[in-house]
mmCIF file of C-alpha atoms in Angstrom:
data_model
loop_
_atom_site.group_PDB
_atom_site.id
_atom_site.type_symbol
_atom_site.label_atom_id
_atom_site.label_comp_id
_atom_site.label_asym_id
_atom_site.label_seq_id
_atom_site.Cartn_x
_atom_site.Cartn_y
_atom_site.Cartn_z
ATOM 1 C CA MET A 1 -25.807 38.131 55.994
ATOM 2 C CA LYS A 2 -22.839 39.015 53.841
ATOM 3 C CA ARG A 3 -22.258 37.120 50.576
ATOM 4 C CA LEU A 4 -19.384 36.916 48.212
ATOM 5 C CA ILE A 5 -20.552 37.420 44.669
ATOM 6 C CA ILE A 6 -18.243 36.904 41.548
ATOM 7 C CA ALA A 7 -18.636 39.950 38.953
ATOM 8 C CA THR A 8 -18.002 37.331 36.026
ATOM 9 C CA LEU A 9 -21.225 35.567 37.174
ATOM 10 C CA ILE A 10 -24.433 36.053 35.338
ATOM 11 C CA ILE A 11 -25.998 39.054 36.787
ATOM 12 C CA THR A 12 -29.554 39.673 36.104
ATOM 13 C CA ALA A 13 -32.149 42.049 37.315
ATOM 14 C CA LEU A 14 -29.332 43.698 39.432
ATOM 15 C CA SER A 15 -30.727 46.564 41.400
ATOM 16 C CA LEU A 16 -28.626 48.234 44.026
ATOM 17 C CA SER A 17 -29.441 49.993 47.071
ATOM 18 C CA SER A 18 -25.957 51.292 47.897
ATOM 19 C CA ILE A 19 -22.660 50.614 46.354
ATOM 20 C CA GLY A 20 -19.197 51.981 45.820
ATOM 21 C CA ILE A 21 -16.962 51.584 42.915
ATOM 22 C CA GLY A 22 -13.326 51.999 42.257
ATOM 23 C CA THR A 23 -10.724 51.366 39.507
ATOM 24 C CA ALA A 24 -7.306 50.242 40.121
ATOM 25 C CA THR A 25 -4.642 52.935 40.600
ATOM 26 C CA ALA A 26 -2.812 53.886 37.399
ATOM 27 C CA GLY A 27 0.552 52.064 37.230
ATOM 28 C CA GLU A 28 -0.784 48.961 39.026
ATOM 29 C CA VAL A 29 -0.161 45.626 37.352
ATOM 30 C CA LEU A 30 -2.691 43.006 36.490
ATOM 31 C CA HIS A 31 -1.105 39.522 36.936
ATOM 32 C CA GLN A 32 -2.840 36.676 35.036
ATOM 33 C CA VAL A 33 -2.383 32.806 35.190
ATOM 34 C CA SER A 34 -2.737 31.403 31.675
ATOM 35 C CA THR A 35 -5.365 32.775 29.168
ATOM 36 C CA ILE A 36 -9.010 32.536 28.598
ATOM 37 C CA ASP A 37 -8.441 30.669 25.347
ATOM 38 C CA ALA A 38 -6.611 27.880 27.267
ATOM 39 C CA LEU A 39 -9.386 27.684 29.651
ATOM 40 C CA LEU A 40 -11.991 27.689 27.011
ATOM 41 C CA ALA A 41 -10.319 24.724 25.334
ATOM 42 C CA GLY A 42 -10.306 22.666 28.506
ATOM 43 C CA LEU A 43 -6.781 23.340 30.163
ATOM 44 C CA TYR A 44 -8.041 22.921 33.733
ATOM 45 C CA ASP A 45 -4.871 21.646 35.394
ATOM 46 C CA GLY A 46 -3.783 23.943 38.066
ATOM 47 C CA VAL A 47 -0.203 25.343 37.698
ATOM 48 C CA LEU A 48 0.092 28.107 40.455
ATOM 49 C CA PRO A 49 -0.403 27.563 44.081
ATOM 50 C CA VAL A 50 -2.952 30.060 45.765
ATOM 51 C CA LYS A 51 -0.187 30.995 48.152
ATOM 52 C CA ASP A 52 1.903 32.414 45.153
ATOM 53 C CA LEU A 53 -1.115 34.025 43.633
ATOM 54 C CA LYS A 54 -1.914 36.051 46.842
ATOM 55 C CA GLN A 55 1.564 37.665 46.456
ATOM 56 C CA GLN A 56 0.563 39.196 43.206
ATOM 57 C CA GLY A 57 -2.718 40.655 44.256
ATOM 58 C CA ASP A 58 -5.382 41.183 46.873
ATOM 59 C CA LEU A 59 -8.485 41.337 44.359
ATOM 60 C CA GLY A 60 -9.282 39.103 41.691
ATOM 61 C CA ILE A 61 -11.262 36.395 39.884
ATOM 62 C CA GLY A 62 -10.429 32.733 38.357
ATOM 63 C CA THR A 63 -10.919 29.171 38.960
ATOM 64 C CA PHE A 64 -9.308 26.221 40.576
ATOM 65 C CA ASP A 65 -7.680 22.870 39.555
ATOM 66 C CA SER A 66 -10.195 20.693 37.637
ATOM 67 C CA LEU A 67 -12.398 23.883 37.164
ATOM 68 C CA ASP A 68 -13.474 23.250 40.567
ATOM 69 C CA GLY A 69 -15.621 26.251 41.245
ATOM 70 C CA GLU A 70 -15.272 29.870 40.700
ATOM 71 C CA MET A 71 -12.552 31.962 42.526
ATOM 72 C CA ILE A 72 -12.962 35.345 44.064
ATOM 73 C CA VAL A 73 -10.042 37.102 45.768
ATOM 74 C CA VAL A 74 -11.244 39.942 48.280
ATOM 75 C CA ASP A 75 -8.990 41.871 50.646
ATOM 76 C CA GLY A 76 -6.239 39.107 49.963
ATOM 77 C CA LYS A 77 -8.597 36.115 50.955
ATOM 78 C CA VAL A 78 -9.326 33.561 48.279
ATOM 79 C CA PHE A 79 -12.562 32.145 48.169
ATOM 80 C CA ARG A 80 -14.075 29.291 46.110
ATOM 81 C CA VAL A 81 -17.712 29.336 45.149
ATOM 82 C CA SER A 82 -18.427 25.795 44.731
ATOM 83 C CA ALA A 83 -21.146 24.056 42.557
ATOM 84 C CA ASP A 84 -23.607 24.303 45.330
ATOM 85 C CA GLY A 85 -23.303 28.069 45.485
ATOM 86 C CA ARG A 86 -21.525 28.298 48.847
ATOM 87 C CA ALA A 87 -18.440 30.449 49.338
ATOM 88 C CA SER A 88 -15.400 29.112 51.342
ATOM 89 C CA VAL A 89 -11.984 30.244 52.057
ATOM 90 C CA VAL A 90 -9.644 27.813 50.203
ATOM 91 C CA ALA A 91 -6.143 26.524 51.534
ATOM 92 C CA ASP A 92 -2.853 28.086 50.196
ATOM 93 C CA ASP A 93 -1.778 24.619 48.482
ATOM 94 C CA GLU A 94 -4.881 24.698 46.170
ATOM 95 C CA THR A 95 -3.730 25.452 42.469
ATOM 96 C CA THR A 96 -5.327 27.512 39.720
ATOM 97 C CA PRO A 97 -5.180 27.110 35.791
ATOM 98 C CA PHE A 98 -6.486 30.598 35.323
ATOM 99 C CA ALA A 99 -6.868 33.711 37.466
ATOM 100 C CA SER A 100 -6.397 37.439 37.203
ATOM 101 C CA VAL A 101 -5.407 39.491 40.364
ATOM 102 C CA THR A 102 -4.210 43.044 41.258
ATOM 103 C CA HIS A 103 -3.066 44.984 44.239
ATOM 104 C CA PHE A 104 -6.424 47.050 44.365
ATOM 105 C CA ASP A 105 -6.228 50.757 45.574
ATOM 106 C CA ALA A 106 -9.269 52.565 44.460
ATOM 107 C CA GLU A 107 -8.515 55.771 42.658
ATOM 108 C CA GLN A 108 -12.204 56.648 42.049
ATOM 109 C CA GLN A 109 -15.259 56.152 44.239
ATOM 110 C CA LEU A 110 -18.884 56.462 43.318
ATOM 111 C CA GLN A 111 -21.879 56.427 45.503
ATOM 112 C CA LEU A 112 -24.650 55.283 43.624
ATOM 113 C CA PRO A 113 -28.525 55.902 43.742
ATOM 114 C CA THR A 114 -30.618 53.202 45.175
ATOM 115 C CA ASP A 115 -32.429 52.414 42.005
ATOM 116 C CA THR A 116 -29.269 51.653 40.260
ATOM 117 C CA THR A 117 -29.623 48.483 37.568
ATOM 118 C CA LEU A 118 -26.898 46.915 35.894
ATOM 119 C CA ASP A 119 -27.580 48.984 32.598
ATOM 120 C CA SER A 120 -27.253 52.257 34.491
ATOM 121 C CA LEU A 121 -24.345 51.158 36.219
ATOM 122 C CA LYS A 122 -22.652 50.399 32.935
ATOM 123 C CA THR A 123 -23.627 53.772 31.648
ATOM 124 C CA LEU A 124 -22.237 55.253 35.014
ATOM 125 C CA ILE A 125 -19.010 53.675 34.438
ATOM 126 C CA ALA A 126 -18.818 54.702 31.106
ATOM 127 C CA GLN A 127 -19.381 58.360 32.092
ATOM 128 C CA THR A 128 -16.293 58.213 34.522
ATOM 129 C CA GLY A 129 -13.863 58.863 31.509
ATOM 130 C CA LEU A 130 -11.965 55.541 32.031
ATOM 131 C CA SER A 131 -9.898 54.656 28.924
ATOM 132 C CA PRO A 132 -11.258 51.676 26.796
ATOM 133 C CA ASN A 133 -7.864 50.650 25.897
ATOM 134 C CA LEU A 134 -6.706 49.950 29.572
ATOM 135 C CA PHE A 135 -7.474 47.399 32.162
ATOM 136 C CA HIS A 136 -9.636 48.427 35.193
ATOM 137 C CA ALA A 137 -10.186 46.565 38.370
ATOM 138 C CA PHE A 138 -13.546 46.940 39.897
ATOM 139 C CA ARG A 139 -14.684 46.382 43.609
ATOM 140 C CA LEU A 140 -18.394 46.983 44.285
ATOM 141 C CA GLU A 141 -19.696 46.867 47.802
ATOM 142 C CA GLY A 142 -23.494 47.116 48.551
ATOM 143 C CA SER A 143 -27.032 45.940 49.177
ATOM 144 C CA PHE A 144 -28.460 43.710 46.190
ATOM 145 C CA ASN A 145 -32.012 43.386 45.550
ATOM 146 C CA THR A 146 -31.612 40.576 43.038
ATOM 147 C CA VAL A 147 -28.487 38.775 41.819
ATOM 148 C CA ALA A 148 -28.398 35.528 39.647
ATOM 149 C CA THR A 149 -24.989 33.743 40.044
ATOM 150 C CA ARG A 150 -23.466 30.402 38.466
ATOM 151 C CA SER A 151 -20.505 28.158 39.491
ATOM 152 C CA VAL A 152 -19.270 25.080 37.850
ATOM 153 C CA PRO A 153 -18.562 21.513 39.244
ATOM 154 C CA ARG A 154 -15.304 19.753 39.491
ATOM 155 C CA GLN A 155 -14.399 18.237 36.240
ATOM 156 C CA VAL A 156 -12.644 14.816 35.596
ATOM 157 C CA LYS A 157 -10.300 13.977 32.633
ATOM 158 C CA PRO A 158 -10.651 13.983 29.948
ATOM 159 C CA TYR A 159 -11.642 17.388 30.347
ATOM 160 C CA SER A 160 -14.589 18.862 28.158
ATOM 161 C CA PRO A 161 -14.278 22.256 26.515
ATOM 162 C CA LEU A 162 -15.721 24.954 28.905
ATOM 163 C CA VAL A 163 -18.584 25.941 26.319
ATOM 164 C CA GLU A 164 -19.843 22.023 27.057
ATOM 165 C CA VAL A 165 -19.222 22.442 30.891
ATOM 166 C CA VAL A 166 -21.461 25.488 31.233
ATOM 167 C CA LYS A 167 -24.300 24.070 29.431
ATOM 168 C CA SER A 168 -25.074 22.074 32.817
ATOM 169 C CA GLN A 169 -23.771 24.642 35.233
ATOM 170 C CA PRO A 170 -25.926 25.281 38.281
ATOM 171 C CA LEU A 171 -27.588 28.639 38.571
ATOM 172 C CA PHE A 172 -28.262 30.443 41.795
ATOM 173 C CA ASN A 173 -30.532 33.442 42.638
ATOM 174 C CA PHE A 174 -30.169 35.606 45.552
ATOM 175 C CA GLU A 175 -32.396 38.336 47.067
ATOM 176 C CA GLN A 176 -31.972 41.204 49.477
ATOM 177 C CA ILE A 177 -28.277 40.481 50.240
ATOM 178 C CA GLU A 178 -25.303 42.447 50.923
ATOM 179 C CA GLY A 179 -21.878 41.493 49.350
ATOM 180 C CA VAL A 180 -18.744 42.384 47.418
ATOM 181 C CA MET A 181 -18.632 41.995 43.761
ATOM 182 C CA VAL A 182 -15.060 42.236 42.116
ATOM 183 C CA GLY A 183 -13.983 42.104 38.453
ATOM 184 C CA PHE A 184 -12.128 43.468 35.640
ATOM 185 C CA TYR A 185 -12.853 45.512 32.343
ATOM 186 C CA CYS A 186 -10.449 44.070 29.715
ATOM 187 C CA PRO A 187 -9.867 45.905 26.366
ATOM 188 C CA ALA A 188 -11.447 44.326 23.255
ATOM 189 C CA TYR A 189 -7.986 43.917 21.788
ATOM 190 C CA VAL A 190 -7.033 41.133 24.507
ATOM 191 C CA LYS A 191 -9.791 38.746 23.069
ATOM 192 C CA GLY A 192 -8.375 35.395 23.722
ATOM 193 C CA ILE A 193 -6.242 36.430 26.521
ATOM 194 C CA ASN A 194 -8.860 37.656 28.949
ATOM 195 C CA VAL A 195 -12.436 38.678 28.743
#
């Protein structure tokens, strides 16, 4: 069974049996709705419809109005990973308070050994020569021995800061699954804008 997994989720004891990875083509644009500091402060009201977000990219991550779950954008489809750990396609009229998307066209592909762990994956990525001063989008497809994920439940006003919300976030463990992970590498100098 294929599952969608968000790369920004907590990933522990990750061991990959097969995976491909790519970075966004040079010259591509990363479109972002709001800033991570705004989200951390509790600004969870959606400001951009999913329909408009999809015009800006076909790969990405984010959240929904009222912090209602995690967003993953894969192949132009927008999914919500809800507080029960299930992924579902969302309607175009849903809104987002924070998201990052890009039109993804891999310029690099790596086939990884079956015993790849999260630490060895980080090392392999560092060895590709990617600039630490640029944004990079990643799409990883493969079989995962173990993945731990999280999501957040819908919030009600007055909103609590994100640091308080995540204290009670549900955690989910998956074993022996196939799926797609997406995410972004963001340079250190954009702290407060993105992570």
